[in-house]
């Protein structure tokens, strides 16, 4: 396809309006996370205020959506500019942008219930604010280009700001099955799962920040598995070393034996001109992407539960790699993961004594020097770990675990995603009323049915989720604590209270409790195609000793009804669709 380019200049004021209109999107297949430090952001603002030139912004117009653009180059710069306008950070001199000088910014602050600072001593002067908003950026727009061309353009760009790390360079612009799998697994574990293409405004919610670099991002590094367990520092996450570690582990799994742990080995796997690239792609095709994702995350789940049994004040790093350099910690972690994989997935075992397992890990004697990167030494470490820990495992058919069964990381990612994808998530504290009578709330089941119908109508072929046993109001959690003597588990502002407490009140088993919901769905007036998909999509799981029910609303290819009524989702609310608006919902499902 012949690429057409057009060059123009746009003021920051115009770009901000476009941002607020939702015109800028980020393709996560090739774009990295928000990674600039506060100093880098302040330097850009200073350059603009001093009217220094800054590199151009490169956009690709979405041909089917008019004035909507994918950001090819300039993500960090544009986000920095817009977040400065919205008072996310100060200049190096400690001053904020005066949002009163830009009506669209002031209106956005009011709409978002954000404070508008009015103390002039804390603000840039009106003259400086005008200079900032009137600053003109060079912009080049790719008018006609397919996805492959855009990726190739991005791959060749590395200008202004922090250079790409080695792993970012490998992942950038590559859309192989292996690279996509590594990207997906990394997001699942970090907690920044999202759609592949997201509005620029959503990027802060799915970016990681460190303790000393508070940017208002949605994911704190110290809350990720990697940082909590001392495996990787924030700077390593920023440089995508978690993805590098996962790529190495996945390559070992596909190879059925450890590969050389080196930069060159990974480079070859990511280079389409290399034989190793083709070999790994073929092995992945043979294994199956869904299957290896399931197996990898099943093993990771057991590792995470193991870490939950580590004594307070200690971490995985402190018991298996005390005093080791972080490069050596990642080597040991990879060996530990592969030992778990071979016991759980290959030998069909599962952990039966986590306390015994933690004690065994504390006594490991492993090779951690540079020679530990060689396949033979890696194999020796894996075998050593297996020998030390296998008494904590017992025979069990792990492959009977359903692919969709929610594990800890899946649930936590749902809680995170619910902040930015409101229509696709709903939380219910339970089925009983919270008065002293604790009667069964038939209206709650009716509400669940309406929510199921509304979620099915949001968009074609996109799953949504209802969790029962999770409070969306703090007052409900406090009341449940008072009534049922349950201490809620808090994660991402949600209070998990479980459902077993209600089953006990009803004098029922958990299975009978869940069957009430299944029976309600079965006899409901939900459209047949939706109802049939729903009945196998209810499952319970344990989260910090609390039973939670997950109801998956499978994405549909056609509109759904509840009886003769149609429902939709507006934010976190379910609404009945007026008869005159039903055709609008139907059009969402027309290809």
XYZ file of C-alpha atoms in Angstrom, residues 214-589:
376
model
C 4.038 9.089 41.993
C 2.370 10.095 38.722
C -1.184 9.065 39.591
C -0.883 5.880 37.528
C -3.222 2.978 38.175
C -0.657 0.322 39.093
C 1.866 0.686 41.904
C 5.056 -1.281 41.348
C 5.172 -2.289 45.002
C 1.794 -4.019 44.576
C 2.952 -6.168 41.665
C 4.122 -9.715 42.337
C 7.601 -8.874 41.047
C 8.240 -6.026 43.480
C 6.381 -7.477 46.466
C 8.491 -10.614 46.267
C 11.776 -8.778 45.603
C 12.312 -10.357 42.193
C 12.437 -7.099 40.196
C 12.785 -3.427 41.135
C 10.572 -0.716 39.629
C 13.366 0.327 37.271
C 13.453 -3.231 35.928
C 9.692 -3.195 35.357
C 10.076 0.136 33.601
C 12.594 -1.490 31.262
C 10.301 -4.507 30.684
C 12.671 -6.987 32.311
C 9.622 -8.890 33.540
C 8.706 -9.503 29.884
C 12.274 -10.570 29.181
C 12.126 -13.090 32.032
C 8.768 -14.445 30.845
C 10.049 -14.723 27.265
C 12.976 -16.813 28.503
C 10.712 -19.100 30.564
C 8.225 -19.593 27.722
C 11.086 -20.426 25.343
C 12.298 -23.093 27.798
C 8.802 -24.569 28.071
C 8.416 -24.753 24.295
C 11.912 -26.182 23.886
C 11.189 -28.806 26.588
C 14.657 -28.100 27.947
C 16.349 -24.914 29.215
C 17.692 -22.614 26.515
C 20.830 -20.494 26.832
C 19.910 -17.526 29.023
C 21.434 -14.649 27.085
C 20.628 -11.533 25.115
C 21.658 -13.214 21.865
C 19.348 -16.194 22.437
C 16.325 -13.944 22.910
C 17.330 -11.723 19.991
C 17.221 -14.757 17.703
C 13.753 -15.758 18.934
C 12.470 -12.264 18.125
C 14.229 -11.896 14.756
C 12.043 -13.103 11.821
C 15.176 -13.686 9.724
C 16.557 -16.257 12.198
C 15.844 -20.004 12.148
C 15.201 -19.913 15.898
C 12.295 -17.500 15.340
C 10.611 -19.965 12.972
C 11.363 -22.949 15.220
C 9.834 -21.324 18.306
C 6.784 -20.141 16.340
C 6.243 -23.704 15.098
C 6.618 -25.135 18.611
C 4.105 -22.599 19.914
C 1.661 -23.519 17.169
C 2.024 -27.189 18.116
C 1.568 -26.555 21.860
C -1.354 -24.139 21.354
C -1.410 -20.535 22.546
C -4.437 -21.006 24.798
C -2.948 -24.181 26.277
C 0.424 -22.688 27.139
C -1.218 -19.579 28.556
C -3.400 -21.787 30.769
C -0.440 -23.893 31.898
C 1.823 -20.895 32.524
C -0.778 -19.062 34.594
C -1.735 -22.211 36.502
C 1.897 -22.601 37.571
C 2.177 -18.914 38.360
C -0.935 -19.150 40.522
C 0.693 -21.910 42.614
C 3.812 -19.768 42.970
C 1.731 -16.830 44.118
C -0.075 -18.959 46.705
C 3.308 -20.266 47.856
C 4.452 -16.687 48.393
C 1.312 -16.014 50.453
C 2.608 -18.650 52.901
C 6.006 -16.985 53.329
C 6.306 -15.590 56.889
C 5.482 -11.916 57.298
C 8.514 -9.710 56.809
C 10.124 -12.090 54.324
C 9.843 -12.324 50.542
C 10.534 -14.933 47.897
C 13.833 -13.179 47.204
C 14.857 -13.246 50.861
C 14.365 -17.006 51.188
C 15.721 -18.278 47.855
C 18.297 -15.666 46.873
C 19.376 -13.722 49.918
C 22.252 -11.386 49.096
C 22.181 -12.199 45.391
C 22.383 -9.656 42.571
C 19.068 -9.093 40.790
C 20.351 -10.744 37.616
C 20.995 -13.861 39.693
C 17.571 -13.626 41.377
C 15.865 -13.705 37.995
C 17.966 -16.756 37.070
C 16.861 -18.543 40.244
C 13.230 -17.525 39.731
C 13.242 -18.958 36.211
C 14.629 -22.250 37.560
C 12.002 -22.273 40.316
C 9.186 -21.628 37.851
C 10.364 -24.388 35.520
C 10.656 -26.819 38.447
C 7.043 -26.036 39.397
C 6.036 -26.416 35.746
C 7.604 -29.854 35.413
C 6.032 -31.108 38.654
C 2.572 -29.626 38.030
C 2.081 -29.750 34.274
C 4.417 -32.532 33.120
C 4.068 -34.917 36.080
C 0.461 -34.036 36.956
C 1.131 -33.140 40.591
C -0.108 -30.282 42.748
C 0.986 -28.622 45.982
C -0.528 -30.259 49.064
C 1.551 -28.608 51.813
C 2.521 -24.971 51.193
C 4.224 -24.488 54.564
C 6.451 -27.491 53.902
C 7.162 -26.100 50.436
C 8.298 -22.735 51.822
C 10.626 -24.468 54.292
C 12.144 -26.521 51.465
C 12.746 -23.391 49.376
C 14.676 -21.806 52.233
C 17.209 -24.648 52.126
C 17.971 -24.535 48.392
C 21.598 -24.774 47.277
C 21.876 -23.505 43.699
C 24.487 -22.394 41.190
C 23.955 -18.652 40.744
C 27.148 -17.456 39.108
C 27.450 -16.577 35.428
C 27.752 -20.232 34.368
C 24.167 -20.752 35.580
C 22.939 -19.334 32.261
C 24.168 -22.389 30.350
C 21.495 -25.028 29.538
C 23.278 -27.817 31.461
C 23.659 -25.708 34.615
C 20.078 -24.501 34.327
C 18.924 -28.110 34.097
C 20.967 -28.983 37.195
C 19.326 -26.144 39.156
C 15.837 -27.194 38.039
C 16.487 -30.793 39.078
C 17.919 -29.652 42.402
C 14.801 -27.598 43.142
C 12.490 -30.450 42.133
C 14.316 -32.824 44.435
C 14.080 -30.394 47.332
C 10.385 -29.527 47.002
C 8.631 -32.568 45.543
C 7.676 -33.961 48.977
C 5.346 -30.951 49.289
C 3.518 -32.070 46.117
C 1.069 -34.925 45.547
C -0.416 -36.601 42.478
C -3.258 -34.571 40.985
C -4.693 -34.098 37.511
C -4.026 -30.390 37.028
C -5.113 -30.514 33.396
C -8.689 -31.045 34.558
C -8.701 -27.401 35.659
C -11.059 -25.617 33.225
C -9.392 -23.012 31.037
C -11.762 -20.309 32.232
C -11.511 -21.050 35.946
C -10.663 -17.759 37.670
C -7.422 -17.765 39.579
C -6.101 -15.081 41.902
C -4.453 -12.908 39.233
C -7.571 -13.096 36.987
C -9.820 -11.820 39.765
C -7.410 -9.068 40.761
C -7.101 -7.966 37.140
C -10.898 -7.810 36.927
C -10.943 -5.529 39.962
C -8.357 -3.285 38.297
C -10.066 -3.241 34.894
C -13.427 -2.429 36.448
C -12.146 1.100 37.128
C -11.854 1.893 33.424
C -14.251 -0.595 31.832
C -17.307 0.056 34.005
C -19.984 -1.477 31.736
C -18.237 -4.866 31.587
C -18.035 -5.446 35.357
C -20.649 -5.670 38.113
C -20.225 -6.513 41.801
C -22.854 -7.855 44.213
C -22.325 -8.353 47.945
C -24.629 -11.376 47.921
C -28.235 -12.515 47.543
C -29.544 -11.802 51.054
C -30.850 -8.512 52.390
C -28.644 -6.681 54.868
C -31.358 -6.100 57.449
C -31.722 -8.203 60.572
C -34.157 -10.586 58.818
C -31.518 -11.632 56.236
C -34.225 -12.740 53.781
C -33.543 -14.005 50.274
C -33.623 -11.068 47.856
C -35.548 -12.206 44.792
C -35.098 -8.698 43.418
C -31.313 -9.252 43.436
C -31.697 -12.213 41.083
C -33.977 -10.139 38.837
C -31.340 -7.413 38.820
C -28.651 -9.966 37.879
C -30.770 -11.144 34.922
C -31.202 -7.571 33.680
C -27.465 -6.974 34.083
C -26.682 -10.138 32.096
C -28.925 -8.937 29.264
C -27.426 -5.439 29.361
C -23.851 -6.731 29.315
C -24.586 -9.028 26.375
C -25.764 -5.977 24.416
C -22.740 -3.727 25.041
C -20.797 -4.873 21.984
C -20.382 -8.041 19.908
C -18.230 -10.948 21.086
C -16.887 -9.308 24.263
C -17.179 -11.119 27.588
C -18.381 -9.325 30.715
C -18.285 -10.396 34.363
C -20.484 -10.339 37.463
C -18.856 -11.152 40.809
C -21.011 -12.119 43.800
C -19.348 -11.736 47.185
C -17.745 -8.363 46.450
C -19.086 -5.078 47.836
C -19.210 -1.963 45.711
C -20.147 0.165 48.729
C -18.134 0.517 51.924
C -21.347 0.782 53.946
C -22.353 -2.719 52.791
C -18.981 -4.124 53.841
C -19.281 -2.548 57.288
C -22.803 -3.926 57.677
C -21.680 -7.427 56.632
C -18.811 -7.282 59.115
C -21.336 -6.438 61.816
C -23.901 -9.069 60.786
C -21.695 -11.966 59.686
C -18.445 -11.368 61.601
C -16.504 -11.253 58.334
C -13.352 -9.166 57.950
C -13.436 -7.964 54.322
C -10.336 -8.340 52.184
C -9.632 -5.030 50.452
C -8.105 -4.845 46.972
C -8.143 -1.831 44.631
C -10.845 -0.183 46.722
C -13.199 -3.182 46.494
C -14.154 -5.092 49.643
C -14.351 -8.859 49.211
C -16.721 -10.533 51.690
C -17.410 -13.910 50.041
C -20.655 -15.878 49.782
C -20.162 -18.851 52.115
C -21.477 -16.690 54.978
C -24.833 -16.503 53.156
C -24.923 -20.230 52.390
C -24.486 -20.896 56.120
C -27.325 -18.522 56.996
C -29.560 -20.343 54.498
C -28.387 -23.699 55.892
C -27.282 -24.703 52.414
C -24.170 -25.997 50.747
C -22.274 -23.665 48.455
C -23.380 -25.787 45.480
C -27.057 -25.352 46.409
C -26.536 -21.603 46.788
C -25.006 -21.347 43.309
C -27.734 -23.593 41.888
C -30.335 -20.983 42.872
C -28.751 -18.584 40.400
C -28.396 -21.251 37.710
C -32.057 -22.227 38.115
C -33.102 -18.578 37.883
C -31.179 -18.181 34.628
C -32.566 -21.450 33.268
C -36.235 -20.476 33.735
C -35.707 -16.817 32.814
C -36.806 -15.075 29.660
C -33.235 -14.472 28.510
C -32.727 -15.033 24.791
C -32.059 -18.721 24.127
C -28.616 -18.202 22.583
C -27.473 -16.200 25.618
C -29.078 -18.529 28.163
C -27.428 -21.597 26.654
C -24.019 -19.909 26.779
C -24.576 -18.753 30.365
C -25.380 -21.996 32.166
C -21.817 -23.337 32.051
C -20.251 -20.001 32.946
C -20.770 -19.908 36.717
C -17.915 -20.960 38.958
C -16.682 -20.375 42.494
C -13.113 -19.753 43.559
C -11.340 -18.993 46.799
C -9.706 -15.609 47.377
C -7.877 -15.241 50.696
C -10.119 -17.918 52.263
C -13.307 -16.287 50.980
C -15.520 -17.977 48.369
C -16.445 -15.704 45.462
C -18.861 -16.515 42.626
C -17.978 -15.428 39.102
C -20.660 -15.221 36.420
C -19.255 -14.855 32.920
C -21.557 -13.179 30.406
C -20.216 -14.537 27.099
C -19.929 -12.104 24.204
C -22.772 -12.565 21.712
C -23.043 -12.147 17.955
C -26.635 -10.867 18.094
C -28.825 -8.725 20.316
C -30.286 -10.246 23.487
C -33.605 -9.791 25.292
C -35.077 -10.568 28.694
C -38.614 -11.545 27.807
C -39.760 -8.825 25.448
C -37.526 -6.193 27.046
C -34.059 -5.074 26.003
C -31.424 -3.805 28.429
C -28.133 -1.937 28.015
C -25.275 -0.747 30.206
C -24.511 2.925 30.809
C -21.327 3.042 32.840
C -21.906 0.807 35.865
C -25.698 1.025 35.576
C -28.121 -1.281 33.770
C -30.919 0.525 31.934
C -34.011 -0.574 30.052
C -33.798 0.380 26.373
C -36.826 2.366 25.130
C -38.622 0.648 22.255
C -37.603 3.383 19.821
C -33.900 2.842 20.665
C -33.855 -0.950 20.202
C -32.787 -0.629 16.517
C -29.724 1.344 17.695
C -28.650 -1.594 19.876
C -29.306 -4.030 17.022
C -26.975 -2.046 14.744
C -24.047 -2.812 17.069
C -24.264 -6.431 15.927
